[in-house]
Short mmCIF file of C-alpha atoms in Angstrom, two decimals:
data_model
loop_
_atom_site.label_atom_id
_atom_site.label_comp_id
_atom_site.label_asym_id
_atom_site.label_seq_id
_atom_site.Cartn_x
_atom_site.Cartn_y
_atom_site.Cartn_z
CA MET A 325 0.00 0.00 0.00
CA THR A 326 1.09 3.56 -0.58
CA SER A 327 1.77 6.05 2.18
CA GLU A 328 -1.45 7.86 1.23
CA ARG A 329 -3.48 5.23 3.06
CA LEU A 330 -4.36 5.79 6.68
CA ASP A 331 -3.49 3.34 9.39
CA GLU A 332 -6.16 0.65 9.11
CA HIS A 333 -7.48 1.00 12.65
CA GLN A 334 -7.63 4.79 12.42
CA ALA A 335 -9.15 4.69 8.94
CA LEU A 336 -11.95 2.24 9.42
CA GLY A 337 -13.23 2.86 12.89
CA PRO A 338 -15.33 0.27 14.69
CA ASP A 339 -17.70 -0.52 11.81
CA GLY A 340 -15.09 -0.93 9.03
CA CYS A 341 -16.83 1.66 6.82
CA VAL A 342 -14.65 3.44 4.24
CA LEU A 343 -17.24 5.33 2.18
CA ARG A 344 -20.70 6.35 3.37
CA CYS A 345 -23.68 7.98 1.63
CA ARG A 346 -26.43 9.35 3.84
CA ARG A 347 -29.80 10.50 2.48
CA LEU A 348 -28.20 11.68 -0.77
CA GLU A 349 -30.41 13.81 -3.04
CA LYS A 350 -29.72 15.30 -6.46
CA ARG A 351 -32.13 17.01 -8.86
CA PHE A 352 -31.77 18.29 -12.39
CA GLY A 353 -34.67 20.69 -12.78
CA ARG A 354 -37.81 18.67 -12.08
CA VAL A 355 -36.03 15.34 -12.39
CA ALA A 356 -34.99 13.64 -9.15
CA ALA A 357 -31.80 11.85 -10.20
CA LEU A 358 -31.00 10.63 -6.66
CA ARG A 359 -33.65 10.07 -4.01
CA GLY A 360 -32.43 9.47 -0.49
CA ILE A 361 -29.44 7.21 -1.23
CA ASP A 362 -28.16 5.40 1.87
CA VAL A 363 -25.26 2.98 1.52
CA GLU A 364 -21.97 2.14 3.21
CA LEU A 365 -18.95 0.49 1.58
CA GLU A 366 -16.47 -1.43 3.71
CA SER A 367 -12.75 -1.96 3.40
CA GLY A 368 -11.92 -4.68 0.90
CA GLU A 369 -15.51 -4.95 -0.30
CA LEU A 370 -16.39 -5.55 -3.95
CA PHE A 371 -19.75 -3.83 -4.41
CA GLY A 372 -21.77 -4.12 -7.64
CA LEU A 373 -24.08 -1.30 -8.73
CA LEU A 374 -26.94 -2.32 -11.02
CA GLY A 375 -29.66 -0.35 -12.78
CA ALA A 376 -31.17 0.36 -16.18
CA ASN A 377 -30.61 3.55 -18.18
CA GLY A 378 -31.64 6.61 -16.22
CA ALA A 379 -31.67 4.80 -12.88
CA GLY A 380 -29.18 7.25 -11.37
CA LYS A 381 -25.97 5.19 -11.38
CA THR A 382 -23.87 7.75 -13.27
CA THR A 383 -25.13 10.60 -11.08
CA LEU A 384 -24.21 8.63 -7.96
CA LEU A 385 -20.73 7.85 -9.28
CA ARG A 386 -20.15 11.50 -10.16
CA CYS A 387 -21.16 12.53 -6.64
CA LEU A 388 -18.78 9.97 -5.16
CA LEU A 389 -16.00 11.41 -7.34
CA THR A 390 -16.94 14.97 -6.22
CA GLN A 391 -17.70 15.88 -9.83
CA LEU A 392 -21.25 16.76 -8.77
CA THR A 393 -22.41 18.36 -5.53
CA PRO A 394 -25.48 16.72 -3.97
CA ASP A 395 -28.45 18.95 -3.19
CA ALA A 396 -28.92 17.26 0.18
CA GLY A 397 -27.42 14.51 2.31
CA GLU A 398 -23.78 13.80 3.02
CA LEU A 399 -20.82 11.83 1.72
CA ARG A 400 -18.16 10.70 4.17
CA PHE A 401 -14.75 9.11 3.68
CA HIS A 402 -13.31 7.54 6.85
CA ASP A 403 -15.99 9.41 8.76
CA ALA A 404 -14.82 12.81 7.47
CA PRO A 405 -16.66 14.83 4.82
CA LEU A 406 -15.59 13.64 1.37
CA THR A 407 -13.51 16.23 -0.49
CA PRO A 408 -11.84 16.45 -3.94
CA ARG A 409 -8.50 16.10 -2.13
CA HIS A 410 -9.57 12.68 -0.81
CA VAL A 411 -10.55 11.61 -4.32
CA GLN A 412 -7.28 12.81 -5.82
CA ALA A 413 -5.17 11.06 -3.19
CA SER A 414 -7.08 7.86 -2.51
CA PHE A 415 -9.49 7.08 -5.36
CA GLY A 416 -8.97 5.41 -8.72
CA PHE A 417 -11.54 5.67 -11.51
CA LEU A 418 -12.13 3.95 -14.84
CA PRO A 419 -14.83 5.77 -16.86
CA GLU A 420 -17.09 3.93 -19.26
CA GLN A 421 -15.55 5.74 -22.24
CA PHE A 422 -11.83 5.96 -21.55
CA GLN A 423 -10.27 8.08 -24.31
CA PRO A 424 -6.57 8.83 -23.73
CA PRO A 425 -4.44 10.79 -26.24
CA GLY A 426 -3.80 8.58 -29.25
CA HIS A 427 -0.34 9.92 -30.17
CA LEU A 428 1.28 8.41 -27.07
CA THR A 429 2.15 4.79 -26.48
CA GLY A 430 0.60 3.00 -23.54
CA GLU A 431 3.93 3.02 -21.75
CA GLU A 432 4.48 6.74 -22.37
CA LEU A 433 1.07 7.60 -20.95
CA LEU A 434 1.66 5.60 -17.80
CA VAL A 435 5.21 6.91 -17.36
CA GLU A 436 3.95 10.52 -17.56
CA PHE A 437 1.20 9.82 -15.05
CA ALA A 438 3.43 7.80 -12.73
CA TRP A 439 6.18 10.42 -12.71
CA GLY A 440 4.17 12.65 -10.37
CA LEU A 441 3.70 9.68 -8.05
CA ARG A 442 7.45 8.93 -8.05
CA ILE A 443 6.91 5.54 -9.62
CA GLU A 444 9.88 4.42 -11.71
CA ARG A 445 9.72 2.71 -15.12
CA ALA A 446 10.12 -0.74 -13.55
CA GLY A 447 6.92 -0.09 -11.61
CA VAL A 448 5.17 0.95 -14.82
CA HIS A 449 6.28 -2.27 -16.50
CA ALA A 450 4.96 -4.29 -13.58
CA LEU A 451 1.63 -2.49 -13.87
CA LEU A 452 1.44 -3.13 -17.63
CA ALA A 453 2.09 -6.80 -16.96
CA ARG A 454 -0.70 -6.91 -14.36
CA VAL A 455 -3.26 -5.71 -16.90
CA GLY A 456 -1.89 -7.78 -19.79
CA LEU A 457 -0.45 -4.94 -21.88
CA MET A 458 3.29 -5.51 -21.61
CA ALA A 459 3.55 -6.83 -25.18
CA GLN A 460 1.70 -3.76 -26.52
CA ARG A 461 3.48 -1.15 -24.40
CA ALA A 462 5.26 0.45 -27.40
CA LYS A 463 2.15 0.61 -29.61
CA ARG A 464 0.48 3.96 -30.21
CA ILE A 465 -2.78 4.26 -28.29
CA ALA A 466 -4.55 5.26 -31.51
CA ALA A 467 -4.01 1.67 -32.70
CA TYR A 468 -5.39 0.08 -29.53
CA SER A 469 -8.52 -2.06 -29.67
CA ARG A 470 -11.45 -1.31 -27.35
CA GLY A 471 -10.30 -4.07 -25.02
CA MET A 472 -6.73 -2.75 -24.95
CA LEU A 473 -8.04 0.71 -24.06
CA GLN A 474 -9.96 -0.81 -21.15
CA ARG A 475 -6.81 -2.54 -19.92
CA LEU A 476 -4.86 0.72 -20.15
CA GLY A 477 -7.64 2.59 -18.35
CA LEU A 478 -7.57 0.02 -15.58
CA ALA A 479 -3.80 0.46 -15.26
CA MET A 480 -4.33 4.22 -14.94
CA ALA A 481 -6.99 3.63 -12.29
CA ILE A 482 -4.78 1.47 -10.07
CA VAL A 483 -1.38 3.11 -10.64
CA LYS A 484 -1.46 4.94 -7.30
CA ASP A 485 -2.68 1.88 -5.37
CA PRO A 486 -6.02 3.52 -4.55
CA GLU A 487 -7.98 2.79 -1.41
CA VAL A 488 -11.27 3.14 -3.32
CA LEU A 489 -11.55 2.00 -6.93
CA ILE A 490 -14.61 2.98 -9.00
CA LEU A 491 -15.11 1.09 -12.27
CA ASP A 492 -17.81 2.06 -14.77
CA GLU A 493 -18.43 -0.84 -17.20
CA PRO A 494 -14.88 -2.26 -16.91
CA MET A 495 -15.71 -5.36 -19.00
CA LEU A 496 -16.48 -3.24 -22.07
CA GLY A 497 -14.60 -4.60 -25.08
CA LEU A 498 -12.73 -7.29 -23.17
CA ASP A 499 -12.52 -10.78 -24.66
CA PRO A 500 -13.09 -13.82 -22.39
CA VAL A 501 -9.39 -13.95 -21.46
CA GLY A 502 -9.42 -10.25 -20.56
CA GLN A 503 -12.60 -10.69 -18.52
CA HIS A 504 -11.06 -13.56 -16.59
CA GLN A 505 -7.90 -11.53 -15.94
CA LEU A 506 -9.94 -8.56 -14.72
CA LEU A 507 -11.94 -10.72 -12.32
CA SER A 508 -8.68 -12.17 -10.98
CA LEU A 509 -7.26 -8.66 -10.55
CA LEU A 510 -10.38 -7.54 -8.68
CA ARG A 511 -10.00 -10.46 -6.28
CA GLU A 512 -6.35 -9.53 -5.80
CA LEU A 513 -7.31 -5.93 -5.02
CA ARG A 514 -9.94 -7.08 -2.56
CA ALA A 515 -7.31 -9.17 -0.78
CA ARG A 516 -5.25 -5.96 -0.47
CA HIS A 517 -8.26 -4.27 1.22
CA THR A 518 -9.08 -2.09 -1.77
CA THR A 519 -12.76 -1.11 -1.78
CA VAL A 520 -14.13 -1.62 -5.30
CA LEU A 521 -17.38 -0.13 -6.62
CA LEU A 522 -18.27 -1.86 -9.88
CA SER A 523 -21.04 -0.43 -12.08
CA SER A 524 -21.90 -2.96 -14.75
CA HIS A 525 -24.61 -4.23 -17.05
CA THR A 526 -22.99 -7.66 -17.18
CA LEU A 527 -25.01 -9.52 -14.58
CA SER A 528 -22.98 -12.72 -14.73
CA HIS A 529 -19.77 -10.91 -13.80
CA VAL A 530 -21.45 -9.02 -10.98
CA GLU A 531 -22.85 -12.28 -9.64
CA ARG A 532 -19.44 -13.97 -9.76
CA ALA A 533 -17.33 -11.12 -8.40
CA CYS A 534 -19.28 -9.03 -5.92
CA ASP A 535 -19.71 -9.43 -2.18
CA ARG A 536 -22.84 -7.25 -2.22
CA ILE A 537 -24.94 -5.47 -4.81
CA GLY A 538 -27.02 -2.33 -4.91
CA VAL A 539 -29.96 -2.06 -7.31
CA MET A 540 -31.02 1.40 -8.43
CA ASN A 541 -34.40 2.29 -9.94
CA GLU A 542 -35.71 5.78 -10.71
CA GLY A 543 -33.07 7.47 -8.56
CA ALA A 544 -33.59 5.26 -5.51
CA LEU A 545 -31.44 2.48 -4.13
CA VAL A 546 -34.14 -0.16 -3.85
CA PHE A 547 -31.97 -3.06 -2.67
CA VAL A 548 -28.63 -3.46 -0.92
CA GLY A 549 -27.36 -6.88 0.07
CA THR A 550 -25.87 -10.11 -1.21
CA VAL A 551 -26.84 -11.66 -4.53
CA GLU A 552 -28.21 -14.63 -2.58
CA ALA A 553 -30.50 -12.38 -0.53
CA PHE A 554 -31.70 -10.64 -3.71
CA LEU A 555 -32.55 -13.97 -5.34
CA GLN A 556 -34.36 -15.12 -2.22
CA ARG A 557 -36.38 -11.91 -2.09
CA HIS A 558 -37.70 -12.60 -5.59
CA GLN A 559 -37.87 -16.39 -5.23
CA THR A 560 -35.76 -17.13 -8.28
CA ARG A 561 -32.34 -18.56 -9.07
CA SER A 562 -31.76 -16.07 -11.92
CA LEU A 563 -30.23 -12.66 -11.23
CA GLU A 564 -31.69 -11.43 -14.52
CA GLU A 565 -35.19 -12.49 -13.49
CA ALA A 566 -34.77 -11.00 -10.02
CA PHE A 567 -33.65 -7.70 -11.53
CA LEU A 568 -36.71 -7.61 -13.81
CA ARG A 569 -39.06 -8.35 -10.93
CA GLN A 570 -37.46 -5.59 -8.87
CA VAL A 571 -37.56 -2.78 -11.43
CA GLU A 572 -40.83 -3.72 -13.18
CA PRO A 573 -42.89 -5.73 -10.69
CA HIS A 574 -46.22 -5.28 -12.51
CA GLY A 575 -45.35 -5.38 -16.17
CA PRO A 576 -43.49 -8.20 -17.94
CA THR A 577 -43.46 -6.36 -21.27
CA ARG A 578 -42.07 -3.19 -19.75
CA GLY A 579 -39.66 -5.38 -17.82
CA ALA A 580 -38.27 -6.79 -21.06
CA GLU A 581 -37.81 -3.25 -22.34
CA SER A 582 -35.94 -2.37 -19.12
CA LEU A 583 -33.63 -5.34 -19.58
CA ARG A 584 -32.86 -4.26 -23.16
CA SER A 585 -32.04 -0.79 -21.85
CA PHE A 586 -29.93 -2.32 -19.09
CA SER A 587 -28.01 -4.46 -21.56
CA GLU A 588 -27.40 -1.63 -24.02
CA GLY A 589 -25.71 0.58 -21.44
CA GLY A 590 -26.29 3.86 -19.65
#
């Protein structure tokens, strides 16, 4: 771990909570994008965030990254008010559309970013190897495939050994080998007590990887708990079916439309 991290006992307190949302509200005009969000993320937890287009996931992530200011409620990091300085020092983020400058090579981009963190080239090479890009390190980013861009974005997100890692659709463009490697990396990060918030439309990966999930619908967090508890609530063995029953409990046709929206992104 880097020196940016607090001593574990000081950082976590008695309940082990790293990141806390309390009664979070955000409106855009007449639209309530977030409605009373309450959730706590613990050290080393892998938390999956689910929801169809317009459910409020992106707004919540932007609030957690201090890119948006909530209209009401509070965000706390180690029981102190969350600030942009906390995010800069202790958070890593992979956006859904990672678009780095194409004229650089993957290695050059990471070296430039790592320089400010006093990470030497050997550390950059180790990072490239962790995300499976060592063989492509000298290739211009403009020639990278979608999957290679995701790998590079993940390397950028973990270069400073963040305490909180937020991933927005990290499986995008990855082939089965890349997906398997990412899941293995997430487990490795969890073992290092990194708190991971994973927003994804790929239900199978969420089910395999996450300790708990949160399901958002119309700006509200309508479920927080384990996948097993969610399946039991809806009396099904299918996460897809449970999701449909949660977001569209009275309309199977509308539920199918929600699932299409969920699968297409947003």
